[in-house]
Structure formats: C-alpha cells, structure tokens
CSV table of C-alpha atoms in Angstrom, one decimal:
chain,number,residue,atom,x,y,z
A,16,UNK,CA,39.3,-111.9,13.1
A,17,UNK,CA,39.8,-115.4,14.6
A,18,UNK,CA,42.4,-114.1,17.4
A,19,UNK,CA,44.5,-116.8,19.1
A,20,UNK,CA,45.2,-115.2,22.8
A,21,UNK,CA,47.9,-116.6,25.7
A,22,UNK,CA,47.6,-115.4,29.2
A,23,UNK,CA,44.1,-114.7,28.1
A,24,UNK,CA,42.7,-115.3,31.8
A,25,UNK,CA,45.0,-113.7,33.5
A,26,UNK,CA,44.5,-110.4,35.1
A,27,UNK,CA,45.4,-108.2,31.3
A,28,UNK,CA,43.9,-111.2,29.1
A,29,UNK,CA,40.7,-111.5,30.9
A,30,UNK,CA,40.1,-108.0,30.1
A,31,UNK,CA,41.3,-108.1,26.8
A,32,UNK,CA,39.2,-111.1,25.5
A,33,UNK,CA,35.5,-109.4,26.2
A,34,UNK,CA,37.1,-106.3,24.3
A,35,UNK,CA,37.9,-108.5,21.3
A,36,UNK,CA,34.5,-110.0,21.5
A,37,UNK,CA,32.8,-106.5,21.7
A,38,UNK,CA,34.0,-105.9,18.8
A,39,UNK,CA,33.4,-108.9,17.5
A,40,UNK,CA,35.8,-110.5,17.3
A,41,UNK,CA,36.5,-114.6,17.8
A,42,UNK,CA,39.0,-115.6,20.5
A,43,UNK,CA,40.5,-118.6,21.2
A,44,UNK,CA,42.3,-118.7,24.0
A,45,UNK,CA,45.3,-120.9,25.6
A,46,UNK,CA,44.7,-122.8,28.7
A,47,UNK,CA,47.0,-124.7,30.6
A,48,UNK,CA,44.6,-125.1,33.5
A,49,UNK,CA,40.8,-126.7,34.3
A,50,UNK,CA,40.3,-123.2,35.7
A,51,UNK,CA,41.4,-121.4,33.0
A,52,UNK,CA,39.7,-123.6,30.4
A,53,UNK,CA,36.2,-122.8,32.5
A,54,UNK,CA,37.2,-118.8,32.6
A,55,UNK,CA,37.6,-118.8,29.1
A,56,UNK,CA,34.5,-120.6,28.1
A,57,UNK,CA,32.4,-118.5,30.6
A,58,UNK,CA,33.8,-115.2,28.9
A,59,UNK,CA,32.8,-116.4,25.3
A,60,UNK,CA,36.2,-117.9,24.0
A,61,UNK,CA,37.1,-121.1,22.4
A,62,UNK,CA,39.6,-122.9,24.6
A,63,UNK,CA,42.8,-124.4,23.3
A,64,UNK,CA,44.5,-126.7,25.8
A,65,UNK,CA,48.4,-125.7,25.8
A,66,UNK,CA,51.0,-123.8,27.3
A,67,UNK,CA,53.9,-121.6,26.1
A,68,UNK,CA,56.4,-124.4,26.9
A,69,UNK,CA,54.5,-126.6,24.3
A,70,UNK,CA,55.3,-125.8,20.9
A,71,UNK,CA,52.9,-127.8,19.2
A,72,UNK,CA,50.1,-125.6,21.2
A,73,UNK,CA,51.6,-122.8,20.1
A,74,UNK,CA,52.0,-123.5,16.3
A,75,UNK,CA,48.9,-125.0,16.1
A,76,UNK,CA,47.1,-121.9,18.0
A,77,UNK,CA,48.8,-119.8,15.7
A,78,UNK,CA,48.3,-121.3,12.7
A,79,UNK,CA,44.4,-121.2,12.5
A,80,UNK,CA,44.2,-117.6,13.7
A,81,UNK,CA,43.9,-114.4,11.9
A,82,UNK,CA,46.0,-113.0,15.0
A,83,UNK,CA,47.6,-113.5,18.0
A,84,UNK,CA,48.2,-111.5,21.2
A,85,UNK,CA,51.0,-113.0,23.4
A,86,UNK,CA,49.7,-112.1,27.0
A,87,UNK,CA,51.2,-115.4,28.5
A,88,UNK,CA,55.0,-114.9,30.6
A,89,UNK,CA,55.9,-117.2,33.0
A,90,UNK,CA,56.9,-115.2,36.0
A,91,UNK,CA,59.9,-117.4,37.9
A,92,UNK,CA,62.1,-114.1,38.9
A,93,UNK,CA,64.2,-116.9,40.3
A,94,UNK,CA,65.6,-117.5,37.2
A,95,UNK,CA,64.5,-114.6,34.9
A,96,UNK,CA,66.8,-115.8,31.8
A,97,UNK,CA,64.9,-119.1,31.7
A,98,UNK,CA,61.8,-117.3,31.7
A,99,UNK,CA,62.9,-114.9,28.7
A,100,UNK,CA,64.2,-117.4,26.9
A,101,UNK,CA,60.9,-119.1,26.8
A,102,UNK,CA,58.8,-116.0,25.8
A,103,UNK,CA,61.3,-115.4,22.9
A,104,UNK,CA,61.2,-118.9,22.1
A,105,UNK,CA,57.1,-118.6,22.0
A,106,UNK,CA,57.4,-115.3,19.6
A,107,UNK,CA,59.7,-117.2,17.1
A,108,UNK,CA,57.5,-120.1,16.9
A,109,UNK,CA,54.1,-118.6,16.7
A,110,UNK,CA,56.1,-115.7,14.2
A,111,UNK,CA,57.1,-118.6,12.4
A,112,UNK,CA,53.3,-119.7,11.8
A,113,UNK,CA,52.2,-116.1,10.7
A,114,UNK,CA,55.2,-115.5,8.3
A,115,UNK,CA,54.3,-114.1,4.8
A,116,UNK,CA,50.8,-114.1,5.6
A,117,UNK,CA,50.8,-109.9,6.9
A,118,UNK,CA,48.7,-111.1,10.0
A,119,UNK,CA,48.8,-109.5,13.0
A,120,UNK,CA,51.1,-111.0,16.3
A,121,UNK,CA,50.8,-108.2,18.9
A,122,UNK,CA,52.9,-108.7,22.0
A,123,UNK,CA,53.2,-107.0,26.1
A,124,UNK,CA,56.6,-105.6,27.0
A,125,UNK,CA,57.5,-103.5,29.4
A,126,UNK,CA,59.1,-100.1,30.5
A,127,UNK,CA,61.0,-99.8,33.3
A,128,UNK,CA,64.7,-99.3,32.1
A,129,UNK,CA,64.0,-97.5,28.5
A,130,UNK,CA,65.6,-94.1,30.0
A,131,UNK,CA,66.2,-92.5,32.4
A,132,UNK,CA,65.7,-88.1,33.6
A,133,UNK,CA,63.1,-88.2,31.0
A,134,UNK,CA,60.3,-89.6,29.5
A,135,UNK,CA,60.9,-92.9,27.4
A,136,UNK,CA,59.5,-92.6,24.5
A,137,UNK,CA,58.0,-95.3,21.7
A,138,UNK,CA,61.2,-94.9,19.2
A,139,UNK,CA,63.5,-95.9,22.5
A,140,UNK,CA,64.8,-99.0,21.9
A,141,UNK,CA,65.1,-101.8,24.2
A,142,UNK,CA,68.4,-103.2,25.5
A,143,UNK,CA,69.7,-106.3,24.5
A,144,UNK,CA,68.4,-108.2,27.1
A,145,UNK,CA,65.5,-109.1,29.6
A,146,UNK,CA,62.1,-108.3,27.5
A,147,UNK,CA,64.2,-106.5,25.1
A,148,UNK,CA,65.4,-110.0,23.5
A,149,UNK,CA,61.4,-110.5,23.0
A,150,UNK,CA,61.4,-107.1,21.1
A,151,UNK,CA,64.1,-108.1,18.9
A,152,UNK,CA,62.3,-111.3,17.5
A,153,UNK,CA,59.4,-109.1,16.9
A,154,UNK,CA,61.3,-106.4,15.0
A,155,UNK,CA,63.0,-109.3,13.2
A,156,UNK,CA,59.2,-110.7,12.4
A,157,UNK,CA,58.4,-107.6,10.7
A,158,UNK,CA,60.8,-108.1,7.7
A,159,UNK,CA,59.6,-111.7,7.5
A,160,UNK,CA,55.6,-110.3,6.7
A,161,UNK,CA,54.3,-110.1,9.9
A,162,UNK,CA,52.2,-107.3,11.2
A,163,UNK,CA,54.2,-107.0,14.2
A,164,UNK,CA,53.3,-104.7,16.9
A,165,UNK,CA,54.6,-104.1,20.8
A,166,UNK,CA,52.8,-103.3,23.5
A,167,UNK,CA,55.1,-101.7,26.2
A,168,UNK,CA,53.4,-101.6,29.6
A,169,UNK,CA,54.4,-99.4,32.3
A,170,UNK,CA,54.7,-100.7,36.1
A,171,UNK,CA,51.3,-100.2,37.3
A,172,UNK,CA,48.5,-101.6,34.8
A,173,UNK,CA,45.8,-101.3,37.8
A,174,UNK,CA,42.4,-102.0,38.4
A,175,UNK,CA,40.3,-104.5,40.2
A,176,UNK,CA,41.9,-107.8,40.3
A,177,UNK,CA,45.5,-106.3,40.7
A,178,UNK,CA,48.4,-108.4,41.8
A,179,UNK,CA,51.3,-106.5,41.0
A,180,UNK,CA,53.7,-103.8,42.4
A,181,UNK,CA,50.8,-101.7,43.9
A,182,UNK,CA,49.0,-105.0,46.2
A,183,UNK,CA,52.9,-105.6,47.2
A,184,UNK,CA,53.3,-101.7,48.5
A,185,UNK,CA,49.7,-101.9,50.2
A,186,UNK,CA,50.8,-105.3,52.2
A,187,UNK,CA,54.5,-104.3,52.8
A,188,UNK,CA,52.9,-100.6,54.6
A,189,UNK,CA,50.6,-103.1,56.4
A,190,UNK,CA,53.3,-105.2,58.0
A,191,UNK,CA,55.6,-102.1,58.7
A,192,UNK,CA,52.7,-100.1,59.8
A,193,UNK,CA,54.0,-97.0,57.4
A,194,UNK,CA,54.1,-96.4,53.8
A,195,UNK,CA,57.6,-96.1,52.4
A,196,UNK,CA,58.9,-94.6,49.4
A,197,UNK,CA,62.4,-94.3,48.2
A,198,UNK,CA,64.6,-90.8,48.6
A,199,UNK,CA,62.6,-87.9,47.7
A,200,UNK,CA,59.7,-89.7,46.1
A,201,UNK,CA,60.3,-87.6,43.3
A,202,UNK,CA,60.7,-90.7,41.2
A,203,UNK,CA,57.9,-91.2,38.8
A,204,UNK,CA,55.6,-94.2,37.4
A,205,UNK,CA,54.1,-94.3,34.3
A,206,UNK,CA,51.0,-96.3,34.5
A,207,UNK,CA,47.1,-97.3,33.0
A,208,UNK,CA,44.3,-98.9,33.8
A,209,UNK,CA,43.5,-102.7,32.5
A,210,UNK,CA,40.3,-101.4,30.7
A,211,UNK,CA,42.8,-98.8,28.9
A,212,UNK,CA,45.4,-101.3,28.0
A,213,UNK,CA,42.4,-104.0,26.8
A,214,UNK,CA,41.8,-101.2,24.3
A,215,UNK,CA,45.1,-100.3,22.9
A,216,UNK,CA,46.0,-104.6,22.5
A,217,UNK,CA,42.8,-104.6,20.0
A,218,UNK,CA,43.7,-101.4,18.2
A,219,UNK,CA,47.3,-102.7,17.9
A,220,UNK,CA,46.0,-106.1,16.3
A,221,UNK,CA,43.5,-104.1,14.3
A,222,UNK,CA,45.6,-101.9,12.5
A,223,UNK,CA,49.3,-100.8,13.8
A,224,UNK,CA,51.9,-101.0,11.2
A,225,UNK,CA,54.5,-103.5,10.9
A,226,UNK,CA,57.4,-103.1,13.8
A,227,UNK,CA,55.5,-100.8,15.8
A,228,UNK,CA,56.5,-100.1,19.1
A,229,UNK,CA,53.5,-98.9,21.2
A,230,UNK,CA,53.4,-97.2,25.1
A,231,UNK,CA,50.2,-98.2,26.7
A,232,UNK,CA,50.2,-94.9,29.3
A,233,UNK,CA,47.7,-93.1,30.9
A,234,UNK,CA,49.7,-91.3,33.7
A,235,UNK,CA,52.9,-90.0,32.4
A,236,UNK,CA,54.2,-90.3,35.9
A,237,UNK,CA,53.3,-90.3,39.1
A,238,UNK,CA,55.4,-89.0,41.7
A,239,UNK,CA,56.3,-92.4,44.1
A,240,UNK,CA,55.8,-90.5,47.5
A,241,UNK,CA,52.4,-89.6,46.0
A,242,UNK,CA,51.2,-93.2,45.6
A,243,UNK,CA,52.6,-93.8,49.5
A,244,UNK,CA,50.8,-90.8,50.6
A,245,UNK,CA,47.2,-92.5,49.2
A,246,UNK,CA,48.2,-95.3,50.8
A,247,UNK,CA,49.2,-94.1,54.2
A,248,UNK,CA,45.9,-92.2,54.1
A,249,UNK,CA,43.9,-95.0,53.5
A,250,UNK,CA,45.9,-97.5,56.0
A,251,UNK,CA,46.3,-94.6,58.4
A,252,UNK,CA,49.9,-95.1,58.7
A,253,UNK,CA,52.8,-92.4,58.3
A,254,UNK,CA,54.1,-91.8,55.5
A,255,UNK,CA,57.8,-92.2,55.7
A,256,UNK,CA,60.9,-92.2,53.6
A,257,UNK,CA,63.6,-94.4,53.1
A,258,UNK,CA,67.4,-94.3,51.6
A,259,UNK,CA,68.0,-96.6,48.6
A,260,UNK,CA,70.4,-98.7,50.6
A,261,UNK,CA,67.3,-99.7,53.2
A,262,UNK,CA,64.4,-99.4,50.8
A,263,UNK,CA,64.5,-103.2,50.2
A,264,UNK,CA,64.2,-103.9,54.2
A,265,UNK,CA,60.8,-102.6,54.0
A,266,UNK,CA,60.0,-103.7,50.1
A,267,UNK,CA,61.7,-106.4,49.7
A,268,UNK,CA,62.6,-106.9,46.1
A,269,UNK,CA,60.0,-103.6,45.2
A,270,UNK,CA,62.5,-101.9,46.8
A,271,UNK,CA,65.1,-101.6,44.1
A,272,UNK,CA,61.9,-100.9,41.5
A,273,UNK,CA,60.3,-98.1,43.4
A,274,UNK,CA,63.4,-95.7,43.9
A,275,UNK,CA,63.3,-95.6,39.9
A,276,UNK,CA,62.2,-93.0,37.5
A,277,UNK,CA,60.2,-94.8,34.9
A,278,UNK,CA,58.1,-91.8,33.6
A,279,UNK,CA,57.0,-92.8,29.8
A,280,UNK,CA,55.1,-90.8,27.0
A,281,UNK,CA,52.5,-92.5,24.4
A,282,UNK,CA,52.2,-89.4,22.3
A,283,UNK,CA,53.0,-91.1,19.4
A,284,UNK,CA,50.6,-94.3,20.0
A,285,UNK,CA,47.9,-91.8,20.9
A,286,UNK,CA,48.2,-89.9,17.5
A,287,UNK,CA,48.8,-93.4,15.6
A,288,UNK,CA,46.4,-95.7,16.7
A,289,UNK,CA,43.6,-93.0,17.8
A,290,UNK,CA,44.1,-94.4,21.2
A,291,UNK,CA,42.5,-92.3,24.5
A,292,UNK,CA,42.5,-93.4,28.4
A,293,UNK,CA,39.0,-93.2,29.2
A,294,UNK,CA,39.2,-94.8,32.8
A,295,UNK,CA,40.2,-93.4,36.4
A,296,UNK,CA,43.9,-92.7,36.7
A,297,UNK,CA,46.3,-94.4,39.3
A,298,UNK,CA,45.7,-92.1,42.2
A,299,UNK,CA,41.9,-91.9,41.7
A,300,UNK,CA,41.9,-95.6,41.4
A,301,UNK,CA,43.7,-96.7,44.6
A,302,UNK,CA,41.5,-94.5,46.2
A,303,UNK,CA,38.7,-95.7,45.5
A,304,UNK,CA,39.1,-98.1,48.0
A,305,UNK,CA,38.6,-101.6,46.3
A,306,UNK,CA,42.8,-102.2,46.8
A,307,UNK,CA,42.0,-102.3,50.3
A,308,UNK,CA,39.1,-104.2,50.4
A,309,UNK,CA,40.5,-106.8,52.4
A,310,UNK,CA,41.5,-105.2,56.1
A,311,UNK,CA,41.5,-101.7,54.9
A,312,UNK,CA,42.5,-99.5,57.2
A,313,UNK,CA,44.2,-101.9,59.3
A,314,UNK,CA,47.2,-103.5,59.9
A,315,UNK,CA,48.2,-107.1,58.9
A,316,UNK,CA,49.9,-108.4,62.2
C-alpha cells in the first residue's frame, strides 16, 4: 500500500514507518518541520509538507493513499479540549477522503480511564470525552466504508528515545533524591515496547475489520512500586511512598496518573490480528540502563 502517516517522526511513527517499509510498504509521511522533512527522507518516506491544523494537507494526504495511520496529537495539556477537538477534526476530514473506498484509517488512543479493579478490555468503550470523542468518529467511519481500526495504547510505550511518563519518574526521583510511588504501589500499568506497537499499527492497517478496537499490550500490568524500585536501584535512591494528596509534590502532574490502576488485556487483538510481543518488557527495559544514560546513578542538583 501507499500509506499516508502523521506523527510519523515522532518517537511511535519513526518506528512505525521502517516497519511499513519492511514489509514493503510505501509511506508518505506528514511534516510540519525541516527536521522532520529530513527524518522522513533519511528513513525511506516520501514527505508531504502539512500539519493536522491544515485541512488541505490532510485531505490531500489522504486522498492519494491506500491508508492512513494518524500518529500526529498535538500535546498542549494546557488546553486539552483544543487539542481533541483538533485530532477529531483531523479523523473526520481524512475519514471523509477514505469514505466508500473500504481503505484502511488506523488511529492511537489511549487507556488510562477504560476501567477500573480490572483489566480493560478491547470491547470497553470509551467515555464521551477526551480521546474517546476521537473513537467515536472512527466508529462512526466504519458505517460510512472505512476500514476503521483503534489502536489503544497503554501509559508506557517504552524504548529508546522515550519521552513520556517513565523519563518524567526518572528526573522527578533525581531531583527529590528518592523514587516515589503512590499508596501501596499496588496500582498497575499496562504497557509495550515501540517495536511491539510498530507491529500491531501495520497488522491493524493490513487487515483488522471495520470498527475494531485494538490494545497494544505487552505487560498486563506492572505493579507502580515495582517500576520505582528499578529506578531507585539504578539512581541509588530510597524507594519511598507517598499518599495521593502529596504524590503531585513530588510528580507534579504524573502524580495524579501514577496512583491509578490502568491494567489492560489484548487477548482479543492477540487472537485477531495474530499479534505477539517479541521485545523486552518494561522492567527488563528500564533496566537495561539506556533510560539513564544521561547522569545515571546520580542526582540532578
């Protein structure tokens, strides 16, 4: 296929475009920047100059593809609803392009608040807000012949090049000079590896069914306190707990994230799509030692 990719040199993308090309597969991805533009072209993708708050990029990306996968979210936490807004606006209009045609638009959502005290599970549906407003348009895409398919990612997608919740817990036990978790730690993260996820985004444009809703998860869940205790060890800091109510002292806005149970299952993807973790786990991974690379084992002052 001619795949059209957003976000596809950011830290999920730029994995996800040499696994489209291996197997062989065309990409084209979107660039808003020189720097992207020159990651792109030394991966082996097309470039096409855009961004998601330009709709003619978008249609016209769309359009001439066989497929999309929507990477791309602009992440302004300062004003979240702006920034949904313009990911569902980017689903409708590149859905828009791909209507009737039973090609493939394969999108990243997320898990954290399917359920909670269990597992969440693919056939949990989102709530009517946040990235669930995103799932909705795709759902809705599905009755308009579109091969729509979700990608739900879980709060750790790690690996080498990580900037998300995990660098953040690494830099906040450097400054406080422990490694805090929340309550009992018993809390647990569902999480996967880049290279893992990569996989699952092709297999999901290859061949899930219309509407699908699809967990990329290696881990299950991870107790919290255990992914402190790797990173205590490797700092050499205690290991120390924290009530809810002071978590965010010492995590700042992770705070409120990491006292929450966001365990998830992909039994169902697995047994669907054929899909199977092949790369090192959270724990193994974060000890490996290449998330502390910079300073490891020593405090940032």
């Amino acid at each position: 296929m001619r795949v059209f990719v957003t976000g596809a040199s950011g830290f999920i993308g730029s994995a996800v475009v040499p696994e489209l090309l291996g197997a062989g597969h065309q990409v084209v991805g979107l660039a808003r920047s020189d720097a992207s533009a020159r990651a792109l072209e030394a991966a082996g993708a097309e470039v096409h100059r855009g961004a998601l708050d330009d709709p003619d990029s978008l249609r016209a990306g769309a359009a001439k593809a066989d497929g999309v996968i929507h990477l791309a979210f602009i992440h302004d936490f300062s004003n979240y609803e702006a920034s949904m807004r313009a990911d569902t606006r980017a689903i409708e209009l590149m859905g828009a392009e791909l209507a009737g045609s039973g090609r493939p638009l394969v999108i990243a959502s997320g898990i954290f608040g399917l359920a909670q005290g269990r597992p969440s599970l693919e056939t949990d549906p989102a709530a009517s807000q946040g990235r669930g407003l995103s799932e909705e348009a795709m759902i809705a895409l599905a009755g308009r012949g579109v091969r729509s398919a979700i990608v739900r990612l879980p709060p750790s997608v790690h690996g080498k090049g990580d900037h998300g919740f995990v660098p953040h817990l690494i830099t906040s036990a450097r400054k406080n000079g422990m490694a805090v978790y929340v309550g009992d730690g018993a809390h647990r993260w569902s999480s996967v590896h880049r290279l893992d996820a990569a996989r699952l985004f092709r297999l999901a444009l290859e061949r899930a069914p219309a509407g699908s809703r699809l967990h990329a998860v290696a881990d299950e869940g991870v107790p919290t306190r255990e992914i402190a205790a790797v990173i205590g060890r490797r700092l050499g800091v205690p290991v120390v707990s924290k009530a809810p109510e002071e978590a965010g002292n010492f995590l700042g806005v992770l705070g409120m994230f990491f006292g929450r149970d966001a365990a998830a299952s992909s039994a169902f993807t697995r047994e669907q799509l054929g899909w199977r973790p092949v790369e090192p786990g959270l724990l193994a991974d974060l000890d490996d030692g290449h998330y502390f690379a910079d300073g490891a084992g020593t405090l940032m002052k």
